[in-house]
Coordinates of C-alpha atoms in Angstrom, one line a residue:
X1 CA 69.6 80.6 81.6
X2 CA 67.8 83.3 83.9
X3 CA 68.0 82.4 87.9
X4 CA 64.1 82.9 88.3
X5 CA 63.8 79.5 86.1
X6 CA 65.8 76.5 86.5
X7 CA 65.1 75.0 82.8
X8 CA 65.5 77.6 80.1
X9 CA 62.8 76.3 78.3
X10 CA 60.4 77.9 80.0
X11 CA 60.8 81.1 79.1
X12 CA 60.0 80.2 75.8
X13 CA 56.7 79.1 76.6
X14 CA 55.2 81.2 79.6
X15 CA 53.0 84.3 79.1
X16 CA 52.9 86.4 82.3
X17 CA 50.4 88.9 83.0
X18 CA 48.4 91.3 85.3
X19 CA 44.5 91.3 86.5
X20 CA 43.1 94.5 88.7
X21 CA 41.8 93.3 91.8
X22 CA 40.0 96.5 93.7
X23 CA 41.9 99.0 92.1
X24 CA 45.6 96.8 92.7
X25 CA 47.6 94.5 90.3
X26 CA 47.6 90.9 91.0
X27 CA 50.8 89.2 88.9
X28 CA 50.6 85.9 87.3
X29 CA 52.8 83.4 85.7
X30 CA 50.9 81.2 83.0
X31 CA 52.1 77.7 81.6
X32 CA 50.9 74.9 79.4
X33 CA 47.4 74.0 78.1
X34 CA 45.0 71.4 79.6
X35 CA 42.6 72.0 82.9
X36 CA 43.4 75.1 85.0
X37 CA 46.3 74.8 88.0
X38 CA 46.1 77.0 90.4
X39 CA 49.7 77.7 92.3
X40 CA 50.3 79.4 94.7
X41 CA 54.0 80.0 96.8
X42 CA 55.4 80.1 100.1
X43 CA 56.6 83.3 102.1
X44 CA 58.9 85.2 101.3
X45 CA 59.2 83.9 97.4
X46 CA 57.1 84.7 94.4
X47 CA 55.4 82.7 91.9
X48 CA 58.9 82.5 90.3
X49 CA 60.1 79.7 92.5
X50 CA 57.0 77.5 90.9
X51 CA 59.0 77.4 87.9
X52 CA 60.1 74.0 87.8
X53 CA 56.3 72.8 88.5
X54 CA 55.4 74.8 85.8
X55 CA 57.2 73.4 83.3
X56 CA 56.6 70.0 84.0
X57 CA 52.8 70.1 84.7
X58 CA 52.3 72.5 81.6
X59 CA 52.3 69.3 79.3
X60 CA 49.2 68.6 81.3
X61 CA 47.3 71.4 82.6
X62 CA 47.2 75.2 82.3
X63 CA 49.0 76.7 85.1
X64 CA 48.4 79.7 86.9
X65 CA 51.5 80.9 89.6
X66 CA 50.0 83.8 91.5
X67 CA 52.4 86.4 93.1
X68 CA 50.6 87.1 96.7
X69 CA 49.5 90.6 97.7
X70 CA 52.6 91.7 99.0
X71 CA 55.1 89.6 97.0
X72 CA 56.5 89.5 93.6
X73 CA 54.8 92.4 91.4
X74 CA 51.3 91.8 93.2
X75 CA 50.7 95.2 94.8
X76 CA 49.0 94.5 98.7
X77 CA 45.8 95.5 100.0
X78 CA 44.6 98.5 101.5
X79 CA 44.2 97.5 105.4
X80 CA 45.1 94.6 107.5
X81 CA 46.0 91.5 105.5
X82 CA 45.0 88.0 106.4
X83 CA 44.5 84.7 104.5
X84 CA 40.5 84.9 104.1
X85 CA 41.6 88.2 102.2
X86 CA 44.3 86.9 100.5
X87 CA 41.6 84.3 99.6
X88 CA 39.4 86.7 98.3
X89 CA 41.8 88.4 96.4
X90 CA 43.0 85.2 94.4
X91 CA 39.0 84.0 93.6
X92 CA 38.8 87.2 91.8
X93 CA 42.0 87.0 90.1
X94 CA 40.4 83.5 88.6
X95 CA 37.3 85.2 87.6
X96 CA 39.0 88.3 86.3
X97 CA 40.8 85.9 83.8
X98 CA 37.5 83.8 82.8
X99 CA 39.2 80.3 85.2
X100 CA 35.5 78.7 86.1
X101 CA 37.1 75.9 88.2
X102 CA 40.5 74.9 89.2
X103 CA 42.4 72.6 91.1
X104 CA 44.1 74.5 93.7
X105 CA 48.6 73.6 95.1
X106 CA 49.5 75.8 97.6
X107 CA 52.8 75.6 99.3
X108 CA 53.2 77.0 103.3
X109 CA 51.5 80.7 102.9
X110 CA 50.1 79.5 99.7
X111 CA 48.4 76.3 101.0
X112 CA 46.7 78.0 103.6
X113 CA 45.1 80.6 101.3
X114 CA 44.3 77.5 99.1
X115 CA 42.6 76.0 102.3
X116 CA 40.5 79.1 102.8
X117 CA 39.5 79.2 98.8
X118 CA 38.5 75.3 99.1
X119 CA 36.2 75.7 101.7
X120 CA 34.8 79.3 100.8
X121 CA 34.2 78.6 97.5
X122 CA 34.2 74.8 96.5
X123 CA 32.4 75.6 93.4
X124 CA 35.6 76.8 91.9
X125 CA 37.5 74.1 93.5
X126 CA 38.0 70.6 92.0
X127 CA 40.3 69.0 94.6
X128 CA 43.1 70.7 97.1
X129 CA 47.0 69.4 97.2
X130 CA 48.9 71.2 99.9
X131 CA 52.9 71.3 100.1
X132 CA 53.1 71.9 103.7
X133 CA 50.1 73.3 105.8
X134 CA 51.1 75.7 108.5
X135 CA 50.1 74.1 111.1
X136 CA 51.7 75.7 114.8
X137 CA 51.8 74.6 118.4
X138 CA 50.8 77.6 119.8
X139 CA 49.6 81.5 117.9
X140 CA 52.7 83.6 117.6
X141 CA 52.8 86.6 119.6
X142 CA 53.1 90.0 118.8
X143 CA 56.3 90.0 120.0
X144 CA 57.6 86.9 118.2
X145 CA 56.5 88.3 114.7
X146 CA 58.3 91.4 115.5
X147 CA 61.6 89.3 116.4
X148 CA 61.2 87.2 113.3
X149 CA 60.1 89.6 110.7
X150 CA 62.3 92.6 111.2
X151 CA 61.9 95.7 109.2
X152 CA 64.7 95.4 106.3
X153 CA 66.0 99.4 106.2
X154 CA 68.1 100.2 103.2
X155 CA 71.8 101.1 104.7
X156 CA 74.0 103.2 102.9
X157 CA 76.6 100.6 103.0
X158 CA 74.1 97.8 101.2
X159 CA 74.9 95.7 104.2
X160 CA 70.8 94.7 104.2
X161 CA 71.6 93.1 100.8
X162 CA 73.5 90.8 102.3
X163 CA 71.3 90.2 105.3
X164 CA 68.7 89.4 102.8
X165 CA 70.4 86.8 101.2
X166 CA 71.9 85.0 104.9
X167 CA 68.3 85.6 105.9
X168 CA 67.1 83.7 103.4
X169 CA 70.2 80.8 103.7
X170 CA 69.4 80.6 107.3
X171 CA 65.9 79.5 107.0
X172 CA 66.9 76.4 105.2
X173 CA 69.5 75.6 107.7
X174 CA 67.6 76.7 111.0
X175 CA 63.8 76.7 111.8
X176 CA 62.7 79.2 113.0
X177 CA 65.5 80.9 110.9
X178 CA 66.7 83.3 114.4
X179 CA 66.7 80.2 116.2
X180 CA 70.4 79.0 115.3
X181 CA 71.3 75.9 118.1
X182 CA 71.8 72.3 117.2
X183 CA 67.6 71.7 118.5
X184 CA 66.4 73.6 115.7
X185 CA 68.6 72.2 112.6
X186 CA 66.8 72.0 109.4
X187 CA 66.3 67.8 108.6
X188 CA 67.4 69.7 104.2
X189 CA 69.8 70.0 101.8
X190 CA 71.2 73.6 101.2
X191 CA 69.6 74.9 98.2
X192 CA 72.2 75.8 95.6
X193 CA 73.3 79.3 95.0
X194 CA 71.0 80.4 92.2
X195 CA 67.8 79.3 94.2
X196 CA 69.1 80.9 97.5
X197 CA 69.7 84.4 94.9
X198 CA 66.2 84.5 93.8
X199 CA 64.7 84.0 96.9
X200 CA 67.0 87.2 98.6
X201 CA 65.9 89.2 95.6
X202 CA 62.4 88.5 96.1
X203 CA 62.9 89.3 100.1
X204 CA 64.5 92.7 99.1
X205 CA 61.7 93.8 96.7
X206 CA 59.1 92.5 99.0
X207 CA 60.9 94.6 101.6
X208 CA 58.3 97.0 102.5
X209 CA 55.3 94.4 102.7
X210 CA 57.1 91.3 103.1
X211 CA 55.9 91.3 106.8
X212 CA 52.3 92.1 106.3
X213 CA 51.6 89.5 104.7
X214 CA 54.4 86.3 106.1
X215 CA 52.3 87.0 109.5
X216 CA 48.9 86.2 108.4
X217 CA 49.9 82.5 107.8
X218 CA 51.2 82.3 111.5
X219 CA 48.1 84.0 113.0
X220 CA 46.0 81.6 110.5
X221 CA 44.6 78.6 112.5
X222 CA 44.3 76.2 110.0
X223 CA 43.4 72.9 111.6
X224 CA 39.8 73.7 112.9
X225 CA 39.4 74.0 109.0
X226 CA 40.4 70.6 108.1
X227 CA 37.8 68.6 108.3
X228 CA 35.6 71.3 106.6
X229 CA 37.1 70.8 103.2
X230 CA 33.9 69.1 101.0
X231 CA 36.5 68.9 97.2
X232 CA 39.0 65.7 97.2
X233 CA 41.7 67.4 99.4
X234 CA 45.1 65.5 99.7
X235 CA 47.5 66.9 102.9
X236 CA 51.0 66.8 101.1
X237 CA 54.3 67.0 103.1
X238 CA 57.9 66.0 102.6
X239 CA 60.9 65.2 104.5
X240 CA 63.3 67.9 105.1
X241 CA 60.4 70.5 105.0
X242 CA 59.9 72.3 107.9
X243 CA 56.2 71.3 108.4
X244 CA 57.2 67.5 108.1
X245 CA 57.2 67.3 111.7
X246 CA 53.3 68.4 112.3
X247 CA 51.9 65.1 110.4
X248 CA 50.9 63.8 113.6
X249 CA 48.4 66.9 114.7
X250 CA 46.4 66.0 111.6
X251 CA 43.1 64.9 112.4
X252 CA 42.5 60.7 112.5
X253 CA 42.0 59.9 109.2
X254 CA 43.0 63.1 107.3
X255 CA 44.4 62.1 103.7
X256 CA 48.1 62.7 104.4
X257 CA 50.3 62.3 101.4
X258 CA 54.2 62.0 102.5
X259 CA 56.1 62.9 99.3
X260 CA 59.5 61.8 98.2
X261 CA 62.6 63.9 100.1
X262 CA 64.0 64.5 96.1
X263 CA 62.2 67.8 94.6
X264 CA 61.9 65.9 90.9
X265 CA 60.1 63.0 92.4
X266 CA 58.0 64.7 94.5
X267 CA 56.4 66.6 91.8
X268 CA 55.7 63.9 89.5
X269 CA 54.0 62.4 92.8
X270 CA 52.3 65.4 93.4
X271 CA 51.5 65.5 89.4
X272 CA 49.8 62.3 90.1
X273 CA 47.3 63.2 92.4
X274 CA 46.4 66.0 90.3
X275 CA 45.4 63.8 87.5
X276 CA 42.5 62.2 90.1
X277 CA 40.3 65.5 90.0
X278 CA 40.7 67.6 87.0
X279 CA 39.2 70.7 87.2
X280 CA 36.0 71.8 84.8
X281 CA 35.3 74.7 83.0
X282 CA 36.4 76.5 80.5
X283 CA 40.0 77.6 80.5
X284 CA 40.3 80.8 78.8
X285 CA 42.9 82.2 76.4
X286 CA 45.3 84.2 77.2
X287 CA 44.8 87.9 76.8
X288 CA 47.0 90.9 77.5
X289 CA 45.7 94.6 78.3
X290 CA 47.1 96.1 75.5
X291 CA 45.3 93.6 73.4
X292 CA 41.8 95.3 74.1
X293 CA 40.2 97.9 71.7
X294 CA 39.3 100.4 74.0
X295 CA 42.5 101.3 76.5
X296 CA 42.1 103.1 79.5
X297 CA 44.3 106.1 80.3
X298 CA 46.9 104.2 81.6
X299 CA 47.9 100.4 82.1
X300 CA 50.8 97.9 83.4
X301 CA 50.6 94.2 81.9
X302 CA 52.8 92.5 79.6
X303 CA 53.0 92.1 75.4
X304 CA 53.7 89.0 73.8
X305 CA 56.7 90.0 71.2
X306 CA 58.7 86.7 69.2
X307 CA 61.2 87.0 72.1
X308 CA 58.9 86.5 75.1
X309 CA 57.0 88.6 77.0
X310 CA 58.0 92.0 78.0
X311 CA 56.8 94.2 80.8
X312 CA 55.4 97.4 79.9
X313 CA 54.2 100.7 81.5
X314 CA 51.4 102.6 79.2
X315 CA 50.5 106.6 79.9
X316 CA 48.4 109.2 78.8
X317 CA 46.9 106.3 76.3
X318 CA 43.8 108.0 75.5
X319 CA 45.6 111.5 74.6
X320 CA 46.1 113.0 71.2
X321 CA 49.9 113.3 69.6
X322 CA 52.7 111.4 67.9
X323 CA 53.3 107.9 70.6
X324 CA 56.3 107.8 72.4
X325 CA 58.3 104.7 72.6
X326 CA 60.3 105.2 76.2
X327 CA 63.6 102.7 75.8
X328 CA 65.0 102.3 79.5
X329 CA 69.0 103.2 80.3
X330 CA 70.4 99.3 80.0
X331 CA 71.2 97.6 81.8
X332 CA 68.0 98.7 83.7
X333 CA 64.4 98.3 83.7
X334 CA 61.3 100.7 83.8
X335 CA 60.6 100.4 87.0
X336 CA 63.8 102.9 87.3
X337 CA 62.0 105.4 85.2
X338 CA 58.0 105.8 86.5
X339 CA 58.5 109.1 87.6
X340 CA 60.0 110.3 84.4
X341 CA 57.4 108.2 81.9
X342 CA 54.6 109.9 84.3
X343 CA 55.7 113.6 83.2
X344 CA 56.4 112.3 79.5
X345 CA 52.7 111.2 79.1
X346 CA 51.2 114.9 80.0
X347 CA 51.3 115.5 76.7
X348 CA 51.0 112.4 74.6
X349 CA 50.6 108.3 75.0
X350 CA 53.9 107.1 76.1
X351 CA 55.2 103.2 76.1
X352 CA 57.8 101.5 78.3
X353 CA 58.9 98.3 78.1
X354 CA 61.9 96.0 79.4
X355 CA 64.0 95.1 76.8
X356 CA 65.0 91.4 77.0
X357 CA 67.4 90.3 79.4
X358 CA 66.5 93.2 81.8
X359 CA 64.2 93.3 85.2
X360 CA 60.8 91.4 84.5
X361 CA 61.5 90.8 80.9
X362 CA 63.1 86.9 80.3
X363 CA 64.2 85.3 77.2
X364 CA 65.4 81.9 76.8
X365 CA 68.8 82.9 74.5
X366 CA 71.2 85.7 75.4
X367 CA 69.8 89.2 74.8
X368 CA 71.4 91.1 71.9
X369 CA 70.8 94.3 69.8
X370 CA 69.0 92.6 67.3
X371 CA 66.9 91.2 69.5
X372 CA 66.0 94.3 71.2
X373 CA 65.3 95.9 67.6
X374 CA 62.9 93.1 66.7
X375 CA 60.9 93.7 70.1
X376 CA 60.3 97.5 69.7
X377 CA 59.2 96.5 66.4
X378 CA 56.7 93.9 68.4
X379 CA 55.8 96.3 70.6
X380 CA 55.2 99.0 68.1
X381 CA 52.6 96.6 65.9
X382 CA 50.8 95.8 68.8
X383 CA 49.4 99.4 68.8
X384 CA 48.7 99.6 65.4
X385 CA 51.2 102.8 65.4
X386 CA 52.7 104.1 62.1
X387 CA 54.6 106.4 63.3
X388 CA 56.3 107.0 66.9
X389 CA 58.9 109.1 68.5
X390 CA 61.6 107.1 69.9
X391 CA 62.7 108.2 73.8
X392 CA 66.3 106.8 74.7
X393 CA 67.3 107.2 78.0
X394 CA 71.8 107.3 78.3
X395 CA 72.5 103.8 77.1
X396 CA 69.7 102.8 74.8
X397 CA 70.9 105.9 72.1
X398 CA 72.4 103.1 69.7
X399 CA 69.5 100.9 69.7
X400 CA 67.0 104.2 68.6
X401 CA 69.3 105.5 66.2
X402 CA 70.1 101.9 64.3
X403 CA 65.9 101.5 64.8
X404 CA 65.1 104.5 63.1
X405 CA 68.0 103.6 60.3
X406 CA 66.1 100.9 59.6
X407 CA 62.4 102.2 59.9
X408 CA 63.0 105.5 59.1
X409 CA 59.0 105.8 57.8
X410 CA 58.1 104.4 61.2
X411 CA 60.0 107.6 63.7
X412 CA 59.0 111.0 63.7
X413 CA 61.9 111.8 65.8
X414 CA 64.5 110.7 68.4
X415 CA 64.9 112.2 71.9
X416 CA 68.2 111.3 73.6
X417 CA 69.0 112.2 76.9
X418 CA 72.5 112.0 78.0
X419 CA 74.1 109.5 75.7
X420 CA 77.4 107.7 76.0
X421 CA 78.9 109.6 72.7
X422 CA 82.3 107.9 73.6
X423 CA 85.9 108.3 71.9
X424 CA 87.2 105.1 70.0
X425 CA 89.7 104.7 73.3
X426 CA 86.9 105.4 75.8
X427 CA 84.8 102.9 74.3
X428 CA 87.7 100.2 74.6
X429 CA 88.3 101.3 77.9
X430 CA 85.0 100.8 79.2
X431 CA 84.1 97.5 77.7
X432 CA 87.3 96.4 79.4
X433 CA 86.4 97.4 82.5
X434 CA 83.1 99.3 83.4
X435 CA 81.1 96.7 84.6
X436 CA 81.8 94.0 87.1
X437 CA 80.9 90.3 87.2
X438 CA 77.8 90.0 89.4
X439 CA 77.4 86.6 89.2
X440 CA 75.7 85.1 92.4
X441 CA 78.7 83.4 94.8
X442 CA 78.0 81.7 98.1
X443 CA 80.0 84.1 99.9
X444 CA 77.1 86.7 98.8
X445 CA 80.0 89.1 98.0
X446 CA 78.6 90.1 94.7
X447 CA 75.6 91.6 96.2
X448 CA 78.4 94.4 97.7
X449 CA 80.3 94.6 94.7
X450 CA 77.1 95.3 92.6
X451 CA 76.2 98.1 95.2
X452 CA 79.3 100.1 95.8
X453 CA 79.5 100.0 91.8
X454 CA 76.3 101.8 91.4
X455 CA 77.6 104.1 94.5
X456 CA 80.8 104.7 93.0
X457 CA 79.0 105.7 89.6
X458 CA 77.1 108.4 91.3
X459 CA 81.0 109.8 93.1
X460 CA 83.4 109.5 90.1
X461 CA 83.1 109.4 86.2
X462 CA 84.4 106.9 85.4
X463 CA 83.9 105.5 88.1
X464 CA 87.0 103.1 88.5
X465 CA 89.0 106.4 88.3
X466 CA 88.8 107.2 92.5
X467 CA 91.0 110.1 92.3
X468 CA 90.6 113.9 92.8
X469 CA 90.3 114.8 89.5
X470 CA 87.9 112.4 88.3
X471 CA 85.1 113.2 91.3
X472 CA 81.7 114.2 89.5
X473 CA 80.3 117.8 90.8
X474 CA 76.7 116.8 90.2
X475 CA 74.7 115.9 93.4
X476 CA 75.1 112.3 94.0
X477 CA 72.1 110.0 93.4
X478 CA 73.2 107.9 96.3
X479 CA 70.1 107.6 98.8
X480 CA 69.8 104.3 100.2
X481 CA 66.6 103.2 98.8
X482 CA 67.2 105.0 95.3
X483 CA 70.7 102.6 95.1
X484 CA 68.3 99.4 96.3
X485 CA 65.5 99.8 93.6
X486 CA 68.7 100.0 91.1
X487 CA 69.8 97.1 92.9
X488 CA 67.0 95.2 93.0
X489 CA 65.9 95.8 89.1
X490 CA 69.4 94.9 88.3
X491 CA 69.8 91.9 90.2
X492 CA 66.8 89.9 88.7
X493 CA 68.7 88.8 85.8
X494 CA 72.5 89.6 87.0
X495 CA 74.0 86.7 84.2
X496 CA 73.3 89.4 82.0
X497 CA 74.6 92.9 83.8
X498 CA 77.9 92.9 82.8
X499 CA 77.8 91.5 78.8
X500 CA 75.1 94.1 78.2
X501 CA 77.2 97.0 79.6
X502 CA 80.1 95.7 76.8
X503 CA 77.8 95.5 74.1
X504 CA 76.1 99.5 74.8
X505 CA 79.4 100.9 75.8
X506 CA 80.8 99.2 72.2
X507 CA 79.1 101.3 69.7
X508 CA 80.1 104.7 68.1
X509 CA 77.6 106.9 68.7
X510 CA 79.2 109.7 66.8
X511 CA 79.4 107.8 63.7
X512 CA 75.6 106.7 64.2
X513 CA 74.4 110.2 64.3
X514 CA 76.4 111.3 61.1
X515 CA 74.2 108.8 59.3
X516 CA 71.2 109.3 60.7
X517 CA 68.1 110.9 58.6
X518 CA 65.4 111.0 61.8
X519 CA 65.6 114.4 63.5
X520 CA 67.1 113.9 66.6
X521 CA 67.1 116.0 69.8
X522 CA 69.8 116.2 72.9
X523 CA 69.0 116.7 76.4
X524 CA 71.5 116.5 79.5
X525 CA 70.6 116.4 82.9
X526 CA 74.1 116.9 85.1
X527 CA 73.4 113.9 87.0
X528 CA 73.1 111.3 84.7
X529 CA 76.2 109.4 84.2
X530 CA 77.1 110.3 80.9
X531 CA 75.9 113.8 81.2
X532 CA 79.8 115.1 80.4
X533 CA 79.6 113.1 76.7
X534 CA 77.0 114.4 75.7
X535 CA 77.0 118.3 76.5
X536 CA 78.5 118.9 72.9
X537 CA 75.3 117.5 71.6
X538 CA 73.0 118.9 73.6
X539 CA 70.0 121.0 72.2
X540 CA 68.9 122.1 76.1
X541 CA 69.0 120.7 79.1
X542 CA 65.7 118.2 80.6
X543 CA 63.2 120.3 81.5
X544 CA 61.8 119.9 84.4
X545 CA 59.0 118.1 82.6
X546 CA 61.2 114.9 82.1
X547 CA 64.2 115.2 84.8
X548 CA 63.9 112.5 87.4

């Protein structure tokens, strides 16, 4: 099961994709069939935490999670950012994807952008269920957002990791979270460890923006608005929530809904007053980018493949030459390799995508080589391609090599760049021992053991070997914020980091290439890790055209 969704199921049955917004991605989960949902999540998450609504509601209604500006994989706008332009920004998601009308759930953040859509553009709008309006005493000062939204600075120690993650644990414990005296106790339960995990790796990729947009809900007045609300509105709140306690500022009369203190009741409660105002309109079907006949130069969205949906980065689209298919170093993800997919695409259309298991790319079953095989496959229909080059960045050499045994009409060629060619003891060795268990504790020690790992990889080869004679003389790749995108990427599906490191590290690549009938090229840059392997190999080092 992956930690961004509490019931493996859904995997299996939602589509994710991207809409342009004035030149910036908007991200978006999408669920079930029926009327359109419109969801939208607190600070600092992503739509990710609507999961579990998701799934359930999805036997009813379409679904739509949004990722705000600023969260998640939704890139912020240019300028200051408040809720009317949040607003904004989510009406023209809906009419980007064809979504006439919805009916509009908005959690904290979320609920008062969903405020500002009801009464801006009711048309759209078939009723309004808030989870907690932000509804304050008094405007926040300057000051006070400073104080409670800090800057998070990558340290070369990965002690903001863990900050993130107590960050986040505090808030359900204290409100305001840097308020911690008996006064300002949190009336909740603790989240459990998974839920507490995905909300610190949402903070942490969120880290450069996560304050622009948190603050515009507490400059946001939202009660002068009340009343202006003309679609069925219902004012949801629970016990335990942190916005419980502001029920009685409500306007007389205001529709207030008080919601069971147990999450699973809740939303079938919440589920029920959904089913008063269905939205109207046509809801339409889902489409991806790469779907479209004409493509544009270059494009991010996502590919439906019999394994899920994978993310994937296309370049140089429109140019002439044999298409590149850009497999990422695994464990990994792409979003690792921009720069170096960028400089591939000068000369041809190249296309990256995150295998299954890794970053943004879920699957409801355990990732696996022949799963991976099945998806560049997927990937390589979509196009229409009958022939491509195959790219394999260190740790993906098997996978090209058994692809191209297997589809040798389909590869023009294989490009490998530093690949793990690994002695029968080596390869024993490392499956034994490479990778370590990053599996989310309460203590939020595997956040540090993940990060001194990828330090130590960058110091030593191999890397558990910290002696003199095993230090690497290649510069170390160990800036702070170079180590926390690796992180980050890494730590979206870290149930999976350490089996896929056995299963790469397992095969003989020696024996592969003896067998092979594809051409196949070498390159080595010194700083990747298993640049030492592969310099027997090597037809030339990376030019400068490909080194990262």
């Amino acid at each position: 099961m992956t930690l961004w969704e509490m019931h493996p199921r859904a995997s299996a049955s939602a589509v994710r994709g991207f809409v342009t917004v004035d030149g910036r991605r908007l991200h978006y989960i999408r669920q079930g069939n029926g009327p359109a949902i419109v969801m939208l999540h607190a600070s600092p998450c992503s739509a990710k935490v609507m999961s579990d609504l998701q799934l359930r509601w999805g036997a009813e209604f379409t679904t739509f999670a949004f990722d705000l500006p600023g969260f998640g994989l939704s890139q912020p706008p240019d300028g200051d950012i408040t809720i009317p332009v949040l607003a904004e920004i989510i009406i023209a998601g809906m009419r980007a994807l064809g979504i006439e009308q919805a009916a509009l759930y908005g959690r904290h953040t979320g609920a008062s952008v969903c405020l500002e859509m009801a009464v801006n553009h009711p048309a759209m709008v078939s009723m309004l269920l808030t989870d907690g309006l932000p509804i304050f005493a008094a405007p926040y000062t300057d000051e006070r957002l400073a104080q409670y939204l800090p800057p998070i600075e990558p340290r070369w120690d990965g002690g903001h990791l863990t900050w993130a993650y107590f960050r986040y644990r505090e808030q359900h414990m204290f409100w305001p979270w840097d308020y911690s005296v008996l006064e300002h106790r949190a009336d909740a339960d603790l989240p459990d460890v998974q839920f507490l995990h995905r909300g610190a790796v949402e903070l942490l990729e969120a880290a450069d923006t996560y304050a622009q947009t948190y603050q515009a809900a507490f400059r946001y007045e939202t009660l002068p608005l009340v009343d202006e609300v003309d679609v069925p509105v219902f004012w949801g709140n629970r016990p335990g929530d942190s916005q419980f306690k502001t029920i009685p500022r409500y306007p007389a009369g205001a529709p207030i809904h008080v919601m069971d203190r147990d999450p699973e009741i809740a939303l079938e409660q919440e589920l029920e007053l959904l089913r008063l105002h269905k939205a109207a309109g046509v809801v339409p079907d889902y489409f991806s980018g790469f779907e479209a006949s004409a493509l544009p130069m270059s494009l991010e969205d996502y590919i439906v493949t019999r394994h899920g949906c994978v993310r994937v980065i296309g370049a140089g689209l429109q140019r002439d030459g044999v298409p590149l298919i850009f497999l990422h170093d695994l464990p990994g993800g792409i979003d690792l390799h921009r720069e170096e997919i960028e400089r591939l695409a000068e000369d041809r259309p190249v296309v990256a995508f995150e295998l299954a298991g890794n970053g943004e790319s879920f699957v409801a079953s355990a990732p696996s080589h022949a799963i991976w095989l099945e998806q560049i496959e997927d990937v390589r229909a979509t196009f229409g391609w009958g022939e491509v080059a195959l790219y394999a960045h260190g740790t993906s050499a098997a996978l090209a090599l058994d692809f191209a045994g297997r589809h040798a009409d389909q590869v023009r060629e294989i490009i490998m760049r530093s690949p793990p060619v690994l002695s029968a003891d080596e390869r024993a060795l490392f499956s034994a021992q490479y990778a370590p268990d990053i599996t989310p504790s309460e203590d939020g020690g595997y956040l540090l053991r993940l990060w001194h790992h990828l330090r130590d990889q960058e110091l030593w080869y191999p890397h558990f070997r910290r002696d003199h004679a095993s230090r690497r003389t290649a510069p170390p790749r160990i800036d702070p914020a170079w180590l926390t995108r690796r992180a980050v990427t890494l730590l979206k599906q870290p149930e999976h980091y350490a089996p896929i490191w056995q299963a790469v590290l397992g095969h003989d690549l020696g024996a592969a290439l003896g067998g092979i009938s594809v051409p196949v090229r070498v390159i080595v840059d010194p700083s990747d890790i298993f640049a030492g392997t592969a310099a027997g190999l090597a037809s030339g080092s990376v030019p400068a055209a490909v080194s990262e």
